[in-house]
Short mmCIF file of C-alpha atoms and ligand atoms in Angstrom, two decimals:
data_model
loop_
_atom_site.label_atom_id
_atom_site.label_comp_id
_atom_site.label_asym_id
_atom_site.label_seq_id
_atom_site.Cartn_x
_atom_site.Cartn_y
_atom_site.Cartn_z
CA UNK A 246 24.11 30.96 -4.28
CA UNK A 247 26.27 27.90 -3.73
CA UNK A 248 24.87 24.66 -2.39
CA UNK A 249 25.72 25.45 1.18
CA UNK A 250 24.07 28.83 1.09
CA UNK A 251 21.08 27.34 -0.61
CA UNK A 252 20.69 24.70 2.11
CA UNK A 253 21.15 27.20 4.91
CA UNK A 254 18.36 29.27 3.41
CA UNK A 255 16.14 26.24 3.20
CA UNK A 256 16.87 25.29 6.81
CA UNK A 257 16.16 28.80 7.99
CA UNK A 258 12.72 28.64 6.40
CA UNK A 259 11.96 25.15 7.63
CA UNK A 260 12.78 26.18 11.15
CA UNK A 261 9.80 28.48 11.07
CA UNK A 262 7.37 25.84 9.96
CA UNK A 263 8.09 22.95 12.31
CA UNK A 264 8.71 22.50 16.01
CA UNK A 265 12.15 22.97 17.43
CA UNK A 266 12.40 19.38 18.57
CA UNK A 267 11.47 18.09 15.16
CA UNK A 268 13.88 20.40 13.50
CA UNK A 269 16.73 19.29 15.72
CA UNK A 270 15.89 15.63 15.22
CA UNK A 271 15.47 15.54 11.50
CA UNK A 272 17.63 18.28 10.09
CA UNK A 273 20.70 17.97 12.23
CA UNK A 274 23.80 17.30 10.14
CA UNK A 275 22.03 17.48 6.83
CA UNK A 276 23.60 19.13 3.83
CA UNK A 277 23.34 19.24 0.08
CA UNK A 278 25.58 16.72 -1.57
CA UNK A 279 24.95 17.71 -5.15
CA UNK A 280 22.62 19.60 -7.41
CA UNK A 281 22.47 18.34 -10.93
CA UNK A 282 19.87 18.26 -13.70
CA UNK A 283 17.25 19.68 -11.38
CA UNK A 284 17.81 16.95 -8.79
CA UNK A 285 19.07 17.86 -5.36
CA UNK A 286 20.70 15.17 -3.26
CA UNK A 287 20.73 15.78 0.45
CA UNK A 288 23.00 13.89 2.81
CA UNK A 289 21.45 12.64 6.01
CA UNK A 290 22.80 10.74 8.99
CA UNK A 291 20.98 7.45 8.88
CA UNK A 292 18.32 5.46 7.15
CA UNK A 293 15.69 6.40 9.68
CA UNK A 294 16.14 10.11 9.02
CA UNK A 295 16.21 9.44 5.31
CA UNK A 296 12.89 7.68 5.43
CA UNK A 297 11.32 10.23 7.68
CA UNK A 298 12.45 13.18 5.59
CA UNK A 299 11.34 11.40 2.46
CA UNK A 300 7.90 10.70 3.83
CA UNK A 301 7.18 13.75 5.88
CA UNK A 302 9.21 16.64 4.70
CA UNK A 303 10.27 16.14 1.12
CA UNK A 304 7.40 18.16 -0.33
CA UNK A 305 7.98 21.02 2.07
CA UNK A 306 11.70 21.05 1.31
CA UNK A 307 11.07 20.82 -2.40
CA UNK A 308 8.62 23.69 -2.27
CA UNK A 309 11.15 25.91 -0.55
CA UNK A 310 13.94 24.82 -2.86
CA UNK A 311 11.80 25.61 -5.87
CA UNK A 312 10.99 29.04 -4.59
CA UNK A 313 14.72 29.69 -4.44
CA UNK A 314 15.68 27.97 -7.67
CA UNK A 315 12.96 27.20 -10.19
CA UNK A 316 15.15 24.70 -12.03
CA UNK A 317 14.95 22.26 -9.15
CA UNK A 318 12.51 19.44 -9.86
CA UNK A 319 13.31 16.72 -7.43
CA UNK A 320 14.91 15.92 -4.14
CA UNK A 321 16.41 12.69 -2.81
CA UNK A 322 18.14 11.80 0.40
CA UNK A 323 21.33 9.88 0.76
CA UNK A 324 22.80 8.32 3.83
CA UNK A 325 26.03 9.96 4.77
CA UNK A 326 27.84 6.67 5.35
CA UNK A 327 27.83 6.02 1.69
CA UNK A 328 29.47 9.31 0.95
CA UNK A 329 32.85 7.69 0.57
CA UNK A 330 31.65 5.85 -2.48
CA UNK A 331 30.56 9.02 -4.14
CA UNK A 332 33.62 10.78 -5.33
CA UNK A 333 33.06 13.23 -8.13
CA UNK A 334 33.86 10.63 -10.72
CA UNK A 335 31.87 9.17 -13.51
CA UNK A 336 30.79 6.42 -11.17
CA UNK A 337 28.62 8.91 -9.42
CA UNK A 338 25.46 8.19 -11.34
CA UNK A 339 25.81 4.48 -10.96
CA UNK A 340 26.37 4.55 -7.24
CA UNK A 341 23.56 6.95 -6.64
CA UNK A 342 21.25 4.86 -8.71
CA UNK A 343 22.17 1.86 -6.71
CA UNK A 344 21.55 3.70 -3.50
CA UNK A 345 18.17 4.84 -4.71
CA UNK A 346 17.44 1.42 -6.08
CA UNK A 347 18.17 -0.16 -2.75
CA UNK A 348 16.01 2.22 -0.87
CA UNK A 349 13.10 1.90 -3.26
CA UNK A 350 13.00 -1.81 -3.46
CA UNK A 351 12.73 -2.06 0.29
CA UNK A 352 9.47 -1.89 2.14
CA UNK A 353 9.14 0.39 5.14
CA UNK A 354 12.21 -0.21 7.21
CA UNK A 355 11.62 -1.47 10.67
CA UNK A 356 13.17 1.18 12.84
CA UNK A 357 11.41 -0.20 15.81
CA UNK A 358 11.33 1.20 19.30
CA UNK A 359 12.66 -1.76 21.24
CA UNK A 360 10.50 -1.13 24.29
CA UNK A 361 7.15 -0.92 22.57
CA UNK A 362 7.96 -2.64 19.28
CA UNK A 363 6.38 0.28 17.49
CA UNK A 364 7.58 1.54 14.16
CA UNK A 365 7.05 5.29 13.87
CA UNK A 366 6.59 5.04 10.10
CA UNK A 367 3.04 3.82 10.61
CA UNK A 368 0.73 6.68 11.45
CA UNK A 369 -2.89 7.70 11.08
CA UNK A 370 -1.68 10.52 8.87
CA UNK A 371 -0.41 8.17 6.22
CA UNK A 372 -3.30 5.73 6.55
CA UNK A 373 -5.83 6.24 3.80
CA UNK A 374 -9.44 5.80 4.73
CA UNK A 375 -12.17 4.50 2.43
CA UNK A 376 -15.39 2.61 2.80
CA UNK A 377 -13.50 -0.66 3.19
CA UNK A 378 -11.61 0.32 6.33
CA UNK A 379 -13.56 3.23 7.72
CA UNK A 380 -14.98 1.43 10.72
CA UNK A 381 -11.67 -0.11 11.69
CA UNK A 382 -9.93 3.22 11.41
CA UNK A 383 -12.58 5.07 13.38
CA UNK A 384 -12.58 2.52 16.20
CA UNK A 385 -8.79 2.52 16.39
CA UNK A 386 -8.63 6.28 16.37
CA UNK A 387 -11.20 6.54 19.11
CA UNK A 388 -9.24 4.11 21.23
CA UNK A 389 -6.05 6.04 20.73
CA UNK A 390 -7.75 8.86 22.61
CA UNK A 391 -9.56 6.86 25.26
CA UNK A 392 -7.71 3.62 25.90
CA UNK A 393 -9.37 1.06 28.12
CA UNK A 394 -12.67 2.89 28.20
CA UNK A 395 -14.45 2.56 24.89
CA UNK A 396 -14.09 -0.84 23.33
CA UNK A 397 -12.15 -3.55 25.04
CA UNK A 398 -10.88 -5.62 23.37
CA UNK A 399 -10.87 -4.12 19.91
CA UNK A 400 -10.66 -6.89 17.37
CA UNK A 401 -9.70 -6.03 13.79
CA UNK A 402 -9.82 -8.64 11.09
CA UNK A 403 -9.23 -8.75 7.33
CA UNK A 404 -7.14 -10.25 4.55
CA UNK A 405 -3.42 -10.05 3.98
CA UNK A 406 -1.87 -6.71 3.08
CA UNK A 407 -4.94 -4.66 3.83
CA UNK A 408 -3.57 -2.50 6.60
CA UNK A 409 -4.14 -4.35 9.88
CA UNK A 410 -0.57 -4.00 11.09
CA UNK A 411 -0.45 -0.42 9.89
CA UNK A 412 -3.56 0.42 11.87
CA UNK A 413 -2.43 -1.37 15.02
CA UNK A 414 0.93 0.32 14.88
CA UNK A 415 -0.57 3.73 14.16
CA UNK A 416 -2.83 3.32 17.17
CA UNK A 417 0.15 2.38 19.31
CA UNK A 418 2.15 5.32 18.05
CA UNK A 419 -0.63 7.78 18.73
CA UNK A 420 -1.21 6.34 22.19
CA UNK A 421 2.45 6.74 22.89
CA UNK A 422 2.27 10.34 21.83
CA UNK A 423 -0.87 11.17 23.81
CA UNK A 424 -0.07 9.08 26.87
CA UNK A 425 3.70 9.00 27.22
CA UNK A 426 3.39 7.56 30.71
CA UNK A 427 1.50 4.46 29.57
CA UNK A 428 3.37 1.25 28.92
CA UNK A 429 2.54 -0.04 25.50
CA UNK A 430 3.50 -3.36 24.01
CA UNK A 431 2.99 -4.42 20.43
CA UNK A 432 3.61 -8.10 19.89
CA UNK A 433 3.00 -10.21 16.82
CA UNK A 434 1.33 -13.44 17.85
CA UNK A 435 4.14 -15.45 16.32
CA UNK A 436 6.61 -13.77 18.63
CA UNK A 437 4.33 -14.32 21.59
CA UNK A 438 4.21 -18.02 20.83
CA UNK A 439 7.98 -18.24 20.30
CA UNK A 440 8.64 -16.40 23.58
CA UNK A 441 6.32 -18.73 25.45
CA UNK A 442 8.01 -21.81 24.07
CA UNK A 443 11.34 -20.44 25.14
CA UNK A 444 10.05 -19.49 28.57
CA UNK A 445 8.62 -22.96 29.05
CA UNK A 446 11.90 -24.54 28.03
CA UNK A 447 13.81 -22.37 30.45
CA UNK A 448 11.17 -22.86 33.11
CA UNK A 449 10.63 -19.15 33.30
CA UNK A 450 6.98 -18.93 32.48
CA UNK A 451 6.29 -16.85 35.57
CA UNK A 452 8.89 -14.31 34.53
CA UNK A 453 7.26 -14.22 31.14
CA UNK A 454 3.80 -13.61 32.58
CA UNK A 455 5.06 -11.00 34.97
CA UNK A 456 6.32 -8.96 32.09
CA UNK A 457 2.75 -8.39 31.07
CA UNK A 458 1.57 -7.47 34.55
CA UNK A 459 2.46 -3.86 34.28
CA UNK A 460 1.46 -3.21 30.72
CA UNK A 461 -1.23 -0.63 30.04
CA UNK A 462 -1.88 -1.36 26.41
CA UNK A 463 -1.38 -4.70 24.73
CA UNK A 464 -1.48 -4.93 20.95
CA UNK A 465 -1.37 -8.46 19.55
CA UNK A 466 -1.11 -8.84 15.80
CA UNK A 467 -2.19 -11.86 13.72
CA UNK A 468 -3.69 -14.08 16.38
CA UNK A 469 -4.64 -16.67 13.77
CA UNK A 470 -1.20 -18.01 14.66
CA UNK A 471 -2.73 -19.38 17.83
CA UNK A 472 -4.33 -22.11 15.77
CA UNK A 473 -3.45 -25.40 17.35
CA UNK A 474 -1.21 -23.82 20.00
CA UNK A 475 -3.13 -24.58 23.15
CA UNK A 476 -0.40 -23.80 25.65
CA UNK A 477 0.11 -20.36 24.18
CA UNK A 478 -3.61 -19.69 24.11
CA UNK A 479 -3.82 -20.63 27.75
CA UNK A 480 -1.14 -18.12 28.69
CA UNK A 481 -2.66 -15.50 26.49
CA UNK A 482 -6.06 -16.06 28.04
CA UNK A 483 -4.57 -15.54 31.46
CA UNK A 484 -2.83 -12.31 30.45
CA UNK A 485 -5.92 -11.14 28.61
CA UNK A 486 -8.11 -11.53 31.68
CA UNK A 487 -5.62 -9.86 33.91
CA UNK A 488 -5.35 -6.83 31.69
CA UNK A 489 -9.04 -6.59 30.98
CA UNK A 490 -9.88 -6.66 34.64
CA UNK A 491 -7.48 -3.83 35.19
CA UNK A 492 -9.21 -1.87 32.40
CA UNK A 493 -6.12 -2.01 30.28
CA UNK A 494 -6.68 -1.67 26.57
CA UNK A 495 -6.27 -4.73 24.39
CA UNK A 496 -6.12 -4.52 20.62
CA UNK A 497 -6.00 -7.62 18.50
CA UNK A 498 -5.82 -8.42 14.81
CA UNK A 499 -6.42 -11.53 12.82
CA UNK A 500 -6.96 -12.59 9.24
CA UNK A 501 -10.42 -13.87 10.09
CA UNK A 502 -13.22 -13.30 12.57
CA UNK A 503 -12.96 -15.19 15.89
CA UNK A 504 -15.55 -17.69 14.65
CA UNK A 505 -13.51 -18.44 11.58
CA UNK A 506 -10.18 -18.98 13.31
CA UNK A 507 -9.68 -22.71 13.45
CA UNK A 508 -8.63 -24.22 16.73
CA UNK A 509 -9.31 -21.22 18.89
CA UNK A 510 -10.38 -22.14 22.38
CA UNK A 511 -14.02 -21.46 23.05
CA UNK A 512 -13.45 -19.30 26.12
CA UNK A 513 -10.96 -17.09 24.29
CA UNK A 514 -13.25 -16.85 21.30
CA UNK A 515 -16.15 -15.66 23.41
CA UNK A 516 -13.94 -13.10 25.13
CA UNK A 517 -12.88 -11.73 21.77
CA UNK A 518 -16.45 -11.62 20.57
CA UNK A 519 -17.41 -9.75 23.70
CA UNK A 520 -15.53 -6.68 22.60
CA UNK A 521 -15.72 -4.59 19.48
CA UNK A 522 -15.17 -6.44 16.21
CA UNK A 523 -14.53 -4.57 12.99
CA UNK A 524 -13.40 -5.88 9.67
CA UNK A 525 -11.31 -4.41 6.90
CA UNK A 526 -12.74 -5.26 3.51
CA UNK A 527 -11.29 -4.88 0.06
CA UNK A 528 -10.81 -1.40 -1.35
CA UNK A 529 -12.83 -0.63 -4.46
CA UNK A 530 -11.22 0.62 -7.64
CA UNK A 531 -11.67 4.24 -6.74
CA UNK A 532 -10.01 3.79 -3.36
CA UNK A 533 -7.17 1.81 -4.87
CA UNK A 534 -6.61 4.71 -7.23
CA UNK A 535 -6.69 7.13 -4.30
CA UNK A 536 -4.13 5.03 -2.43
CA UNK A 537 -1.80 4.96 -5.42
CA UNK A 538 -2.20 8.68 -5.97
CA UNK A 539 -1.50 9.48 -2.35
CA UNK A 540 1.55 7.23 -2.25
CA UNK A 541 2.91 8.76 -5.46
CA UNK A 542 2.20 12.22 -4.07
CA UNK A 543 4.22 11.44 -0.98
CA UNK A 544 7.14 10.94 -3.31
CA UNK A 545 6.30 14.02 -5.35
CA UNK A 546 5.68 12.08 -8.50
CA UNK A 547 2.65 12.34 -10.67
CA UNK A 548 1.65 9.49 -12.92
CA UNK A 549 -0.92 9.53 -15.67
CA UNK A 550 -4.31 8.21 -14.75
CA UNK A 551 -4.01 5.31 -17.18
CA UNK A 552 -0.89 4.07 -15.43
CA UNK A 553 -2.38 4.12 -11.97
CA UNK A 554 -5.54 2.62 -13.36
CA UNK A 555 -3.60 -0.19 -14.93
CA UNK A 556 -2.07 -1.04 -11.55
CA UNK A 557 -5.31 -0.60 -9.65
CA UNK A 558 -7.14 -2.88 -12.06
CA UNK A 559 -4.57 -5.61 -11.81
CA UNK A 560 -4.10 -5.59 -8.06
CA UNK A 561 -7.39 -5.75 -6.27
CA UNK A 562 -7.04 -7.06 -2.81
CA UNK A 563 -3.66 -6.23 -1.37
CA UNK A 564 -2.36 -2.78 -0.57
CA UNK A 565 1.14 -4.06 -0.02
CA UNK A 566 1.17 -5.29 -3.60
CA UNK A 567 -0.19 -1.98 -4.83
CA UNK A 568 2.71 -0.27 -3.10
CA UNK A 569 5.17 -2.76 -4.55
CA UNK A 570 3.98 -2.10 -8.09
CA UNK A 571 4.10 1.63 -7.58
CA UNK A 572 7.60 1.45 -6.14
CA UNK A 573 8.72 -0.36 -9.23
CA UNK A 574 7.62 2.40 -11.56
CA UNK A 575 8.93 5.09 -9.20
CA UNK A 576 12.23 3.32 -9.27
CA UNK A 577 12.17 3.36 -13.07
CA UNK A 578 11.43 7.07 -13.00
CA UNK A 579 14.31 7.76 -10.66
CA UNK A 580 16.77 5.87 -12.76
CA UNK A 581 15.71 7.10 -16.18
CA UNK A 582 14.46 10.44 -15.04
CA UNK A 583 11.27 10.02 -17.01
CA UNK A 584 7.84 8.75 -16.22
CA UNK A 585 7.19 5.37 -17.82
CA UNK A 586 4.38 5.20 -20.36
CA UNK A 587 1.72 2.53 -20.26
CA UNK A 588 3.64 0.06 -22.41
CA UNK A 589 6.75 0.38 -20.25
CA UNK A 590 4.65 0.06 -17.12
CA UNK A 591 3.17 -3.17 -18.44
CA UNK A 592 6.66 -4.48 -19.13
CA UNK A 593 7.91 -3.42 -15.72
CA UNK A 594 5.09 -5.07 -13.88
CA UNK A 595 4.80 -8.15 -16.03
CA UNK A 596 6.14 -10.48 -13.39
CA UNK A 597 4.24 -8.90 -10.59
CA UNK A 598 0.75 -9.51 -11.77
CA UNK A 599 -0.57 -12.98 -11.52
CA UNK A 600 -2.58 -13.75 -14.58
CA UNK A 601 -6.24 -13.63 -13.62
CA UNK A 602 -7.05 -16.94 -12.04
CA UNK A 603 -10.64 -17.10 -13.07
CA UNK A 604 -10.60 -17.40 -16.78
CA UNK A 605 -12.73 -15.00 -18.66
CA UNK A 606 -14.75 -16.53 -21.35
CA UNK A 607 -16.80 -15.44 -24.29
CA UNK A 608 -20.08 -15.69 -22.38
CA UNK A 609 -18.96 -13.51 -19.51
CA UNK A 610 -17.57 -10.85 -21.79
CA UNK A 611 -20.68 -10.71 -23.95
CA UNK A 612 -22.96 -10.63 -20.95
CA UNK A 613 -20.99 -7.83 -19.28
CA UNK A 614 -20.77 -5.72 -22.40
CA UNK A 615 -24.49 -6.14 -23.11
CA UNK A 616 -25.41 -5.31 -19.52
CA UNK A 617 -23.14 -2.31 -19.58
CA UNK A 618 -24.65 -0.84 -22.76
CA UNK A 619 -28.11 -2.15 -22.06
CA UNK A 620 -28.33 -4.30 -25.19
CA UNK A 621 -30.04 -7.58 -25.93
CA UNK A 622 -27.54 -10.41 -26.38
CA UNK A 623 -29.44 -11.84 -29.29
CA UNK A 624 -29.31 -8.66 -31.30
CA UNK A 625 -25.75 -8.01 -30.19
CA UNK A 626 -24.65 -11.28 -31.71
CA UNK A 627 -26.70 -10.86 -34.87
CA UNK A 628 -25.43 -9.22 -38.03
CA UNK A 629 -27.23 -5.95 -37.48
CA UNK A 630 -25.19 -2.85 -38.18
CA UNK A 631 -27.17 -0.54 -35.95
CA UNK A 632 -24.92 2.22 -34.72
CA UNK A 633 -25.67 1.64 -31.03
CA UNK A 634 -24.51 -1.91 -31.43
CA UNK A 635 -21.51 -1.63 -33.71
CA UNK A 636 -19.30 0.15 -31.20
CA UNK A 637 -20.04 -2.11 -28.20
CA UNK A 638 -19.47 -5.07 -30.49
CA UNK A 639 -16.05 -3.72 -31.39
CA UNK A 640 -15.32 -3.28 -27.73
CA UNK A 641 -16.34 -6.86 -27.03
CA UNK A 642 -14.02 -8.09 -29.78
CA UNK A 643 -11.23 -5.97 -28.40
CA UNK A 644 -11.76 -7.34 -24.91
CA UNK A 645 -11.95 -10.91 -26.14
CA UNK A 646 -8.64 -10.50 -27.87
CA UNK A 647 -6.99 -8.70 -24.93
CA UNK A 648 -8.32 -10.80 -22.11
CA UNK A 649 -8.69 -14.28 -23.48
CA UNK A 650 -5.97 -14.08 -26.13
CA UNK A 651 -8.22 -15.82 -28.60
CA UNK A 652 -7.12 -15.74 -32.21
CA UNK A 653 -8.78 -13.23 -34.53
CA UNK A 654 -10.39 -15.90 -36.76
CA UNK A 655 -11.77 -17.71 -33.74
CA UNK A 656 -13.28 -14.50 -32.39
CA UNK A 657 -14.79 -13.88 -35.82
CA UNK A 658 -16.47 -17.27 -35.80
CA UNK A 659 -18.16 -16.44 -32.51
CA UNK A 660 -19.81 -13.42 -34.10
CA UNK A 661 -21.88 -15.19 -36.70
CA UNK A 662 -18.87 -16.10 -38.81
CA UNK A 663 -17.40 -12.64 -39.24
CA UNK A 664 -14.20 -12.48 -41.22
CA UNK A 665 -10.99 -12.20 -39.18
CA UNK A 666 -10.14 -8.92 -40.94
CA UNK A 667 -13.28 -7.41 -39.40
CA UNK A 668 -12.08 -8.49 -35.97
CA UNK A 669 -8.61 -7.09 -36.57
CA UNK A 670 -10.14 -3.84 -37.75
CA UNK A 671 -12.30 -3.61 -34.60
CA UNK A 672 -9.46 -4.47 -32.30
CA UNK A 673 -7.06 -1.91 -33.78
CA UNK A 674 -9.74 0.77 -33.91
CA UNK A 675 -10.46 0.44 -30.19
CA UNK A 676 -6.80 0.05 -29.36
CA UNK A 677 -6.12 3.36 -31.09
CA UNK A 678 -9.11 5.12 -29.61
CA UNK A 679 -8.33 4.30 -25.99
CA UNK A 680 -4.93 5.88 -26.44
CA UNK A 681 -6.66 9.09 -27.39
CA UNK A 682 -9.71 9.02 -25.17
CA UNK A 683 -9.38 8.70 -21.44
CA UNK A 684 -13.10 8.40 -21.22
CA UNK A 685 -13.24 5.33 -23.42
CA UNK A 686 -10.35 3.78 -21.52
CA UNK A 687 -12.15 4.24 -18.23
CA UNK A 688 -15.30 2.82 -19.76
CA UNK A 689 -13.50 -0.28 -20.95
CA UNK A 690 -11.69 -0.69 -17.66
CA UNK A 691 -15.00 -0.55 -15.90
CA UNK A 692 -16.32 -3.35 -18.08
CA UNK A 693 -13.16 -5.31 -17.43
CA UNK A 694 -13.58 -4.89 -13.72
CA UNK A 695 -17.17 -6.09 -13.99
CA UNK A 696 -16.54 -9.31 -15.86
CA UNK A 697 -13.69 -10.26 -13.59
CA UNK A 698 -16.13 -9.98 -10.75
CA UNK A 699 -18.73 -12.12 -12.46
P1 ADP B 833 -1.72 -6.47 6.97
O1 ADP B 833 -1.13 -6.35 8.34
O2 ADP B 833 -3.21 -6.38 6.97
O3 ADP B 833 -1.24 -7.68 6.23
P2 ADP B 833 -0.19 -4.10 6.48
O4 ADP B 833 -0.68 -3.23 7.58
O5 ADP B 833 1.15 -4.71 6.66
O6 ADP B 833 -1.25 -5.22 6.12
O7 ADP B 833 -0.24 -3.25 5.12
C1 ADP B 833 0.53 -3.56 3.97
C2 ADP B 833 1.13 -2.31 3.38
O8 ADP B 833 0.11 -1.49 2.86
C3 ADP B 833 1.88 -1.49 4.39
O9 ADP B 833 3.02 -0.93 3.79
C4 ADP B 833 0.91 -0.41 4.77
O10 ADP B 833 1.57 0.78 5.15
C5 ADP B 833 0.12 -0.22 3.49
N1 ADP B 833 -1.26 0.14 3.77
C6 ADP B 833 -2.25 -0.69 4.14
N2 ADP B 833 -3.41 -0.02 4.29
C7 ADP B 833 -3.14 1.26 4.02
C8 ADP B 833 -3.94 2.44 4.00
N3 ADP B 833 -5.23 2.41 4.29
N4 ADP B 833 -3.32 3.59 3.65
C9 ADP B 833 -2.03 3.61 3.34
N5 ADP B 833 -1.23 2.54 3.34
C10 ADP B 833 -1.77 1.37 3.67
MG1 MG B 834 0.11 -7.63 9.36
#
């Protein structure tokens, strides 16, 4: 089977599993560009299609390809425009790598619908739900089915990079799908403010306001930007009232609760508080792992637990940063065609992780280790060689060395004047053991997580 026949067979099968409209939209003018070392490169028309196929259909395509040719391990999409660069010369690898590099270092591209300002990449399907965002997701989802009826306004607040924009956009996208006749407008607060300033300058504030008259669903992102902008708040208040009276749905996000937004007018604050307020918290370790796994899955790549754990332990409160770290190692994998090991991952992500701001110290580490193993600090620090204590003590020495970068002799002195060779022995023993035992690694990571929270 040549490449063309192979692709035709794939398309024929895909046609059965998705709707006609989807098929026509996403698979039109696609073809296999090359098949080499188990990697199939498919040419697509534009970056939007590339991203969509990558996100939504790559696993389906790969599954079909594999059933036809078991050697195939991977699939990537290339934008047809670039085809000219790819002659069958030895430059091929370099140019493809660059192409892949470019696409992987970019965040979700904004292929925005100019009417609604919605980006179809954000959906409920690719929004992962955990304890930290469950309420916000449930409220948004409910609204996407019954706009203007359930909670109005819906106010979602939470820290940077935790999924507010994703959720707002997903809600907008689903509303658009379920209620194609409704007029939806997503507007970041910053843009709202900028538009108002321009309208005021051009003395067209009435035109500006009128634009909002016939909107059915207004989604305003990041309203903390209203801080200190009284004129804009005034206009927003007016629009808000108008829409709310007409039972039009309003969805708002902010980095803090209405009470905590400085310089928010009282009347607007009380309006916001009158609706449904839900916050997005910080995902716990388990959820961060789940997010990383899901995002790697989307790209058909499986990483060892220790790698994902390393990322999840180092990035705690920002999903955008989690994604960024993951993209870096995916990029490495694409270029070198092998999954990085833990050491390489550490190297790759060195610049990404801020060193922990709160310094860990001897006290914290000892306390956490003792709590964890249910030991008395006094005995732990004594010279006893009881078996239940020796191992945790080695772990504490290991952690002291790893986390606080103390010298071996200095660590020794903290343990009733133990010799530095004892500390080195403990450190290397644990270092070796965690490479062999996933269980021990998880245990130690758990302790780590605990003392950073202390
Ligand atoms: P915020 O608006 O709160 O600053 P974003 O919505 O921009 O955060 O999210 C940052 C990145 O993390 C985006 O790429 C988004 O798709 C992703 N993201 C956030 N939350 C989730 C989630 N629950 N599941 C999957 N991806 C998420
Ligand atoms: Mg945002």
